[in-house]
Tab-separated table of N, CA and C in Angstrom:
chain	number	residue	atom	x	y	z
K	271	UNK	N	24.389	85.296	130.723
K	271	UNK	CA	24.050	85.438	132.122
K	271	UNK	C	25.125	86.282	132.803
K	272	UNK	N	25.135	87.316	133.551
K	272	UNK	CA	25.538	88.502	134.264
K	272	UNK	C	25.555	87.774	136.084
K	273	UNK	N	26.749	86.672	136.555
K	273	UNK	CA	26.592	86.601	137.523
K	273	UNK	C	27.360	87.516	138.760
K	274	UNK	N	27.363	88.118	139.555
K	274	UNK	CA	28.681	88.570	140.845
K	274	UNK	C	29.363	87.433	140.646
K	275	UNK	N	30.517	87.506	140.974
K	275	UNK	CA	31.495	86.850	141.693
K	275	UNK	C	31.835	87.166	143.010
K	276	UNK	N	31.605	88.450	143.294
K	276	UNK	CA	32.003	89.157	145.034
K	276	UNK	C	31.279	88.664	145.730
K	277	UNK	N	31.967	88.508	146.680
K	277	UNK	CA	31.750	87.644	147.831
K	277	UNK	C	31.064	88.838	149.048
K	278	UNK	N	29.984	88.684	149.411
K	278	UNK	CA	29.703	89.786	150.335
K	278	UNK	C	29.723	89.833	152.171
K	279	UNK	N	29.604	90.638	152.461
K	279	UNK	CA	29.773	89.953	154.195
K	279	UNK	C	28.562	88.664	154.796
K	280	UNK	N	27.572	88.921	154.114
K	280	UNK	CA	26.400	87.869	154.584
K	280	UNK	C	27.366	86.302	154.073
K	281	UNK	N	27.437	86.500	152.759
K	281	UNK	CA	27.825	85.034	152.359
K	281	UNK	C	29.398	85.028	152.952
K	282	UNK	N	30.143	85.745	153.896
K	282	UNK	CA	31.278	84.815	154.348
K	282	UNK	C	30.790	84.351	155.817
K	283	UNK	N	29.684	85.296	156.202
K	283	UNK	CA	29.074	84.792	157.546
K	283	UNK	C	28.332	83.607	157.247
K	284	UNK	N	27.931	83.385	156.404
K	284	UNK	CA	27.030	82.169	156.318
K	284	UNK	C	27.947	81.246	155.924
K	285	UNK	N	29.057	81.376	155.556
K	285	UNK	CA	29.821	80.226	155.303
K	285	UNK	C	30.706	79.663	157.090
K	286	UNK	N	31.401	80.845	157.090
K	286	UNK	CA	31.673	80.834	158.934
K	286	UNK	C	30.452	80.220	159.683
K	287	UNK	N	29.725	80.116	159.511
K	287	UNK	CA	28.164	79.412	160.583
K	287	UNK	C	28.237	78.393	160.108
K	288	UNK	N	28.641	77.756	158.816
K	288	UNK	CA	28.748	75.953	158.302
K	288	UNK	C	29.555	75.971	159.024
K	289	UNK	N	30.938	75.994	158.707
K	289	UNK	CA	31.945	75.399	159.128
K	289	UNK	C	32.321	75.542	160.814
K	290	UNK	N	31.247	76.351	161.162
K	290	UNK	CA	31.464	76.278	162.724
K	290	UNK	C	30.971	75.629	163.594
K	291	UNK	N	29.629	74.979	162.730
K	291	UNK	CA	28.482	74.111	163.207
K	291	UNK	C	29.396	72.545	162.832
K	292	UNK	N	30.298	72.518	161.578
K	292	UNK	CA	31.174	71.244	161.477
K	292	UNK	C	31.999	71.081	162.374
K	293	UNK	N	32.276	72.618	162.693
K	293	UNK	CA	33.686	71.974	163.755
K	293	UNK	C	33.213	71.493	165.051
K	294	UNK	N	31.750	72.227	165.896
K	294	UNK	CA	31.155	71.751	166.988
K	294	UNK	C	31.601	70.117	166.970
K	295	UNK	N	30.488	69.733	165.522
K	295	UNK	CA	30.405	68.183	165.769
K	295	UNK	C	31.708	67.485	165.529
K	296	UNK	N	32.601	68.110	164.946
K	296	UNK	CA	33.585	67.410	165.095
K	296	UNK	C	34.548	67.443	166.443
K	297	UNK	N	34.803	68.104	166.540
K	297	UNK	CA	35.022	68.137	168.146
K	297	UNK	C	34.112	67.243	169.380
K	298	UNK	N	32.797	67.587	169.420
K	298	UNK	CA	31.791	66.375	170.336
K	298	UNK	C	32.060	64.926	169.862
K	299	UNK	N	32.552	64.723	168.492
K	299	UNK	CA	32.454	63.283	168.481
K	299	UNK	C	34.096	62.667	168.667
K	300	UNK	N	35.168	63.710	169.003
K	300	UNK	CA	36.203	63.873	168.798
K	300	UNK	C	36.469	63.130	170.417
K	301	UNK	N	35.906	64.490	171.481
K	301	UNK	CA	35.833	64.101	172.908
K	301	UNK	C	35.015	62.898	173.098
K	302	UNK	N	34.210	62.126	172.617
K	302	UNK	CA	33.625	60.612	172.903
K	302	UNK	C	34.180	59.660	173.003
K	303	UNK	N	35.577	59.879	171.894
K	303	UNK	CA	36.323	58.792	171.463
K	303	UNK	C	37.468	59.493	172.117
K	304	UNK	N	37.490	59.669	172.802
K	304	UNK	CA	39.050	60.017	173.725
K	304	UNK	C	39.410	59.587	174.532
K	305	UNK	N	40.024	58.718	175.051
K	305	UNK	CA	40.783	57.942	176.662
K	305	UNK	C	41.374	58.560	177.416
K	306	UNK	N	42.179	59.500	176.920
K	306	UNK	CA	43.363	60.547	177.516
K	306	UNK	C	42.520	61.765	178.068
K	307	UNK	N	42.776	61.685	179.657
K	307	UNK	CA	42.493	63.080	180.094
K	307	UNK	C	42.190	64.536	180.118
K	308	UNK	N	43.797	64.031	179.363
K	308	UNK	CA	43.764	65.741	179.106
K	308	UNK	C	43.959	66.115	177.747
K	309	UNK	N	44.098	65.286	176.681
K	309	UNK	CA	43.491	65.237	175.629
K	309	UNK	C	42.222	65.772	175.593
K	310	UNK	N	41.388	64.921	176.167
K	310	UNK	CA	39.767	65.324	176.416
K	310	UNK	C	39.509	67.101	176.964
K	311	UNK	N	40.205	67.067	178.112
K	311	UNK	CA	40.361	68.948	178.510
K	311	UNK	C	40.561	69.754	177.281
K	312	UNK	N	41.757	69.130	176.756
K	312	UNK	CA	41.892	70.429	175.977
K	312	UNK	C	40.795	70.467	174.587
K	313	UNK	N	40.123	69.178	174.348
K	313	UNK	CA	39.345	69.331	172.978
K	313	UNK	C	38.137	70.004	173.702
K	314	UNK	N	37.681	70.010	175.219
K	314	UNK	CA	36.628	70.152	175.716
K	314	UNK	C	36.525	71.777	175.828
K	315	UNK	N	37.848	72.476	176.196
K	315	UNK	CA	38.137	73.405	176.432
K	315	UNK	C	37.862	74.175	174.687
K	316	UNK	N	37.968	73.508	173.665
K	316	UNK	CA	37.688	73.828	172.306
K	316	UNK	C	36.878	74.172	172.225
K	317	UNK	N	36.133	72.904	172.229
K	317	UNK	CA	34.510	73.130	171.994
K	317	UNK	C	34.024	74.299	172.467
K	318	UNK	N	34.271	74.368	173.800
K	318	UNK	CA	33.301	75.051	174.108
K	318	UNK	C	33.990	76.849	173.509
K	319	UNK	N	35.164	77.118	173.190
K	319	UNK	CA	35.256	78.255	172.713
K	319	UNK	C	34.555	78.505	171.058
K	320	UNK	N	34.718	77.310	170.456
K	320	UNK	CA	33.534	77.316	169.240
K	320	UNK	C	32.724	77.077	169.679
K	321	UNK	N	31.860	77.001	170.358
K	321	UNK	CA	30.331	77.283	170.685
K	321	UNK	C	30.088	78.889	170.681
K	322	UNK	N	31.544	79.241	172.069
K	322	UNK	CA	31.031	80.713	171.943
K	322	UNK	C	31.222	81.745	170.789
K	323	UNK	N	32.070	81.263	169.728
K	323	UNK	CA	32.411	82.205	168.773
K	323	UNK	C	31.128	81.983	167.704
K	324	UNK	N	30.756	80.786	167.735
K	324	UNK	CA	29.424	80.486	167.002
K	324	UNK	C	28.438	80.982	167.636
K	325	UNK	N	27.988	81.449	168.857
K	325	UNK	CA	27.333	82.158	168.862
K	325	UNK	C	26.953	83.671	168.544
K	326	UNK	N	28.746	84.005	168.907
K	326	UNK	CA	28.478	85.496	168.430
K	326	UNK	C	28.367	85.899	167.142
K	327	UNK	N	28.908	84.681	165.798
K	327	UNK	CA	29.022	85.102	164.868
K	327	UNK	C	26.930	84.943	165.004
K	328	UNK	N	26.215	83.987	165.107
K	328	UNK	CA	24.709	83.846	164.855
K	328	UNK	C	24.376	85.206	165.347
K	329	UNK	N	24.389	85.851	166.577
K	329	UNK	CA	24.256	86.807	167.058
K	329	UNK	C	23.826	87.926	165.856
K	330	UNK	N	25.092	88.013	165.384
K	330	UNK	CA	25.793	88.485	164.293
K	330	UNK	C	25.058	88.844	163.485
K	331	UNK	N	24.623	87.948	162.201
K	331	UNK	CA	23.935	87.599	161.384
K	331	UNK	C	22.500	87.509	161.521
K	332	UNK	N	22.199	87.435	163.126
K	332	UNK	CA	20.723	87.452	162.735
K	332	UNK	C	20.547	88.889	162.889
K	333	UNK	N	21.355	89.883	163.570
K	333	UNK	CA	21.326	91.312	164.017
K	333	UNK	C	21.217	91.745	162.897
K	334	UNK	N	22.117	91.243	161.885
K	334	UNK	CA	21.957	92.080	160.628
K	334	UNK	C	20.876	91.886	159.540
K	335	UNK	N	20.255	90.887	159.767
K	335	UNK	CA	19.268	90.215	159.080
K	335	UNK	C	19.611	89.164	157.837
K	336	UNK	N	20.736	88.814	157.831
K	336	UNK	CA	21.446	87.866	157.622
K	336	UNK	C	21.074	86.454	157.591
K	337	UNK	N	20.494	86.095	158.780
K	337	UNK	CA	20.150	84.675	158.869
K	337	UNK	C	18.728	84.523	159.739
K	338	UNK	N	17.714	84.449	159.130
K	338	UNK	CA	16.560	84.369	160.370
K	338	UNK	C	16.529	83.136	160.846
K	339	UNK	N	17.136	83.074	162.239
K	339	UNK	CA	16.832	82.042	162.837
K	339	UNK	C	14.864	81.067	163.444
K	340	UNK	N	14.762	82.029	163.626
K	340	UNK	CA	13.129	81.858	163.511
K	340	UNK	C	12.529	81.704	162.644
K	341	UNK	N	12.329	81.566	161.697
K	341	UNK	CA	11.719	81.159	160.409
K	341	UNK	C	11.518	79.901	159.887
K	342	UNK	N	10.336	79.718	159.864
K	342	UNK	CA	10.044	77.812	159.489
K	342	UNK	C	10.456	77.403	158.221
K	343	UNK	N	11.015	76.326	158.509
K	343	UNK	CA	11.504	75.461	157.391
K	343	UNK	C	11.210	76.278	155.893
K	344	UNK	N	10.227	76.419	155.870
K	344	UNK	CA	8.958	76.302	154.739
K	344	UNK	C	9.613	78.274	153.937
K	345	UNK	N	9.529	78.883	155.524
K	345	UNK	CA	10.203	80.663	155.288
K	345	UNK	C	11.380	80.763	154.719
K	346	UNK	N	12.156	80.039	155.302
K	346	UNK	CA	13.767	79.847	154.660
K	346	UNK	C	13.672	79.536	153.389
K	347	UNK	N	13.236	77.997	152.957
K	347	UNK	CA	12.993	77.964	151.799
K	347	UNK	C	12.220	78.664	150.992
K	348	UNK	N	11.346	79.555	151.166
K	348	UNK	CA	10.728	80.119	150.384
K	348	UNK	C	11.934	81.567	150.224
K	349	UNK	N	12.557	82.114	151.010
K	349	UNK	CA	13.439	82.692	150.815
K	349	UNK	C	15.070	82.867	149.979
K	350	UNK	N	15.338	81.448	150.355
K	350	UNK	CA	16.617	80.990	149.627
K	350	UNK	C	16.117	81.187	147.795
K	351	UNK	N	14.710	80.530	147.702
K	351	UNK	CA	14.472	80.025	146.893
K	351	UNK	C	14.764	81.752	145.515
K	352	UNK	N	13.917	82.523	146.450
K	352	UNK	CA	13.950	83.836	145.642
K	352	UNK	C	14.911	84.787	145.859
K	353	UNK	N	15.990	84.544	146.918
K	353	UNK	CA	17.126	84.601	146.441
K	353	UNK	C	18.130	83.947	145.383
K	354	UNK	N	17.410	82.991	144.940
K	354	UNK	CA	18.320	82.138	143.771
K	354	UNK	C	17.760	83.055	142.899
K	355	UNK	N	16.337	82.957	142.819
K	355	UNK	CA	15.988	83.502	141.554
K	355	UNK	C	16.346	84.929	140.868
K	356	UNK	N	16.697	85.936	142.096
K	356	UNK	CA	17.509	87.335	141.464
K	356	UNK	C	18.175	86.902	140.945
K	357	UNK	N	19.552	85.960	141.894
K	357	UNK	CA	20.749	85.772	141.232
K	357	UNK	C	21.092	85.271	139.429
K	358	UNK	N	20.113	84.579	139.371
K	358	UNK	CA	19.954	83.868	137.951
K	358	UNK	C	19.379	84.796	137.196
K	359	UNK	N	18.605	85.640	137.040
K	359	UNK	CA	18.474	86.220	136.508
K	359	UNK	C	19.061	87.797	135.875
């Protein structure tokens, strides 16, 4: 089997869109459980700058055709799916 190893710009954007969608929720559940004021400001003040960098990276990715956000469940998977299948083969 003949796999890449290179890493291309789609797959570090799609990895940047996990871990940005983890950090949202970690942060929202971060500010719930907070007592301290300004503790809370400054995680609030976070969030919301990963929201906006997560958006521009989605922006991003769907501009390039990267990630179709519109696409039903069913499209994605049928997509991922035959993207596996080049790869393996």
């Amino acid at each position: 089997m003949n796999q890449s190893t290179t890493l291309t710009e789609k797959d570090v954007a799609i990895d940047l869109l996990t871990s940005s969608k983890a950090t949202v929720t970690t942060l929202a559940k971060a500010i719930t459980e907070t007592t301290n004021p300004q503790l809370r400001d400054t995680l609030r003040n976070q969030l919301t700058a990963c929201v906006n960098s997560h958006c521009r990276l989605s922006d991003i990715a769907i501009n390039k055709g990267w990630y179709d956000a519109y696409a039903t469940p069913e499209q994605q998977l049928q997509k991922d799916l035959s993207e596996i299948s080049t790869v393996t083969q």
